[in-house]
mmCIF file of C-alpha atoms in Angstrom:
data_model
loop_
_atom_site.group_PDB
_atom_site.id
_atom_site.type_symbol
_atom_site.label_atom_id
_atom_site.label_comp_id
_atom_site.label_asym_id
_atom_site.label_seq_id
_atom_site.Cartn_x
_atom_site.Cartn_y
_atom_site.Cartn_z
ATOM 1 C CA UNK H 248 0.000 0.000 0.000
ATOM 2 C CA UNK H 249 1.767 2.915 -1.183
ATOM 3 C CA UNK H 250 1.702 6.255 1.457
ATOM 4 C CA UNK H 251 -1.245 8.795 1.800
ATOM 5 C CA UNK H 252 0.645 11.933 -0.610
ATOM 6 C CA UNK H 253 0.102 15.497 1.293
ATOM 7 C CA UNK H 254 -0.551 17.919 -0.854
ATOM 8 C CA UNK H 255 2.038 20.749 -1.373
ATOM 9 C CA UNK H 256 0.175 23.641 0.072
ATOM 10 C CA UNK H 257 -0.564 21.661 2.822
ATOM 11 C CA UNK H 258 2.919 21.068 3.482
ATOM 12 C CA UNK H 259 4.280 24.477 3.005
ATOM 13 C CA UNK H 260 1.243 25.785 5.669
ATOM 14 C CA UNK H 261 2.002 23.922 8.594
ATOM 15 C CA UNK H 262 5.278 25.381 10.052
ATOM 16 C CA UNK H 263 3.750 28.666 9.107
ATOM 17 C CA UNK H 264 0.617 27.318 11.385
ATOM 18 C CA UNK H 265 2.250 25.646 13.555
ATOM 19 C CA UNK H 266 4.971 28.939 14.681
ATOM 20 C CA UNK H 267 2.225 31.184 14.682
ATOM 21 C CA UNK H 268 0.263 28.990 17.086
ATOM 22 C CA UNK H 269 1.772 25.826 18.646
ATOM 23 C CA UNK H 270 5.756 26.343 18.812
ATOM 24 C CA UNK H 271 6.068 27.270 22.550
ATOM 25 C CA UNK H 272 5.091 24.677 25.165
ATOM 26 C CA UNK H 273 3.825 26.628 28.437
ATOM 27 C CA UNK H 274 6.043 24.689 31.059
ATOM 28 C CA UNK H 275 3.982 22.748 33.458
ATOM 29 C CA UNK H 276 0.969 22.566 31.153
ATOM 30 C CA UNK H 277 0.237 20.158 27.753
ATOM 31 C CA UNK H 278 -0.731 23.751 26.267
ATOM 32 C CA UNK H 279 1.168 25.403 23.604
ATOM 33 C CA UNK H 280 1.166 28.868 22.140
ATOM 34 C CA UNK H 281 2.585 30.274 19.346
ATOM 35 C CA UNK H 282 3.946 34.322 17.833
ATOM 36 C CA UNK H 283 0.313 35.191 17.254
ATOM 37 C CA UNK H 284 -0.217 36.018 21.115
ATOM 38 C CA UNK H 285 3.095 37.170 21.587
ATOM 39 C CA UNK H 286 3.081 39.701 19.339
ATOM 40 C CA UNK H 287 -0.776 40.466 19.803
ATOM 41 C CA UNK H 288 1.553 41.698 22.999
ATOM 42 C CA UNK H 289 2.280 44.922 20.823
ATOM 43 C CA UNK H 290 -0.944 46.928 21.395
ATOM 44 C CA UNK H 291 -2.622 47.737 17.803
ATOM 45 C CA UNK H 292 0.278 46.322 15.227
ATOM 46 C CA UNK H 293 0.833 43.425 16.661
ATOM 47 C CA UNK H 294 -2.442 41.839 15.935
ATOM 48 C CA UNK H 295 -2.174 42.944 12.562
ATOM 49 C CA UNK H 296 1.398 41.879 11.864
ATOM 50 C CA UNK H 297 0.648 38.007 12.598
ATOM 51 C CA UNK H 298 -2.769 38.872 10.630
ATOM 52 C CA UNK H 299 -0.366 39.669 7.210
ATOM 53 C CA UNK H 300 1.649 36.140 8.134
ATOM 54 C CA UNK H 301 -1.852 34.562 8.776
ATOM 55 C CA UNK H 302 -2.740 35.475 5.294
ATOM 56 C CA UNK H 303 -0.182 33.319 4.101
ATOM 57 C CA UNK H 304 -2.142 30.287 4.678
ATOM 58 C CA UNK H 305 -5.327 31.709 2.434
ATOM 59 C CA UNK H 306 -2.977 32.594 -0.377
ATOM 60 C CA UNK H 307 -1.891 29.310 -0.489
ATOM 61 C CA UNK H 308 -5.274 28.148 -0.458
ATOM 62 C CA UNK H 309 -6.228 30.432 -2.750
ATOM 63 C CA UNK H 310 -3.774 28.985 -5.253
ATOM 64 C CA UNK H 311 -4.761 25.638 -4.784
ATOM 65 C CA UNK H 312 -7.806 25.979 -5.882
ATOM 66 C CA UNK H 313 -9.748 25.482 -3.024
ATOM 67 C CA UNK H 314 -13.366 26.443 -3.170
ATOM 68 C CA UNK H 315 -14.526 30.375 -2.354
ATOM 69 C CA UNK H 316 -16.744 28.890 0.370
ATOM 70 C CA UNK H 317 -13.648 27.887 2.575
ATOM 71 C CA UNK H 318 -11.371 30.896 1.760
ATOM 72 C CA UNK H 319 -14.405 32.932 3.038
ATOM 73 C CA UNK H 320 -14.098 30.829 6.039
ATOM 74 C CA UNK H 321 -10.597 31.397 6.295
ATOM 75 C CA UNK H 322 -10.603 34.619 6.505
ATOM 76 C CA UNK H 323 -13.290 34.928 9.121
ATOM 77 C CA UNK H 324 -11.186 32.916 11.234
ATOM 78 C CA UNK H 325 -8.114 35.527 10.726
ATOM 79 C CA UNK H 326 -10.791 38.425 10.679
ATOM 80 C CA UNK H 327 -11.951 37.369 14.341
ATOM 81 C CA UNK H 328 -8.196 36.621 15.242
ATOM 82 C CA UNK H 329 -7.940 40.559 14.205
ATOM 83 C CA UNK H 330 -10.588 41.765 16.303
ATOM 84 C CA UNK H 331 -11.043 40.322 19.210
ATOM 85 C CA UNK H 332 -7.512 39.927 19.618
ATOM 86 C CA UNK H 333 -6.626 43.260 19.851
ATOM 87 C CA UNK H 334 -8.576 44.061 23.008
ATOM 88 C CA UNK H 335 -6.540 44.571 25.677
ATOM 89 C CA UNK H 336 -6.121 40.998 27.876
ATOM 90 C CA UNK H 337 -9.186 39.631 27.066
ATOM 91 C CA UNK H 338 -7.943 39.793 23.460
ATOM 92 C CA UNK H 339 -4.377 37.843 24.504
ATOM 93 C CA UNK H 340 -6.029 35.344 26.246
ATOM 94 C CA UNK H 341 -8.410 34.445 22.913
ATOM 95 C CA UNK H 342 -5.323 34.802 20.776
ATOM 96 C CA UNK H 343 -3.982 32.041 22.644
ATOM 97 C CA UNK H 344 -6.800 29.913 22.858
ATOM 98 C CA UNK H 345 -8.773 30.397 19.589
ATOM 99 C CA UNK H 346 -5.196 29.504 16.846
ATOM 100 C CA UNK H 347 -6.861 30.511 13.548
ATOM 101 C CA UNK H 348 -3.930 29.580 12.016
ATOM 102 C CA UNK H 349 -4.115 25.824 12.752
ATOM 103 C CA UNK H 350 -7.560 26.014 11.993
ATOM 104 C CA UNK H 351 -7.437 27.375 8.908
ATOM 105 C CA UNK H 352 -4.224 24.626 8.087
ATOM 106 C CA UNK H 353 -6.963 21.851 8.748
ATOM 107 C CA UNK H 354 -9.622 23.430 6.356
ATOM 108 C CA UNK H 355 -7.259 23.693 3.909
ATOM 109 C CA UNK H 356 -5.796 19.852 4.574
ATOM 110 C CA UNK H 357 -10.144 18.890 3.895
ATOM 111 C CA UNK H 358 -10.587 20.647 1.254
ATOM 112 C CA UNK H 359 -7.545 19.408 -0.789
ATOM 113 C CA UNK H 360 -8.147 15.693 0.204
#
C-alpha cells in the first residue's frame, strides 16, 4: 500500500501554522502557544502583523484551488483573530486559545483531500 501523498500547500502551511500557534510549550501545562499572542503583545500592530503572516495560509489556499466557500471561512477565522484579539487581555487570552492559524491549516488539509 503505497503512502497517503500530502498535498504541497498543505505542506508548506504547517510550520507557518504551527509557529504562529503551537511552537512554545507553556512549562507545566500540555498547552502550547505560538507568535500570534506574543506579538498580539504589541498593542494595535501586533495583531495585525501576525494577521499579514496569517494570510499566508489563504494565499496558499487560494492557489490551490480550493473552493470560495472555505477561503471565506478562512478569513473569518483571521478576521476574528484581528478583532477580538486586539482588546486589551481579554484579546491575549483568545489569541492564545482560539489559533486561527491551525484552523485554517486543517480546512485547507479537507478541502484538498
Amino acid at each position: 500500500m503505497e503512502p497517503e501523498k500530502t498535498h504541497p500547500a498543505v505542506r508548506r502551511t504547517k510550520r507557518v501554522a504551527w509557529l504562529l500557534d503551537e511552537a512554545i510549550r507553556i512549562p507545566g501545562t500540555d498547552r502550547r502557544i505560538g507568535l500570534d499572542p506574543i506579538l498580539g503583545l504589541l498593542p494595535f500592530i501586533g495583531d495585525f502583523v501576525t494577521a499579514f503572516f496569517s494570510l499566508y495560509i489563504v494565499v496558499e489556499a487560494i492557489v490551490a484551488g480550493v473552493k470560495m466557500r472555505t477561503i471565506v471561512r478562512m478569513l473569518f477565522n483571521i478576521g476574528l483573530d484581528v478583532v477580538l484579539g486586539s482588546v486589551p487581555v481579554v484579546g491575549d487570552i483568545f489569541d492564545a486559545t482560539w489559533k486561527a492559524n491551525v484552523k485554517n491549516r486543517k480546512l485547507l488539509e479537507r478541502s484538498l483531500s
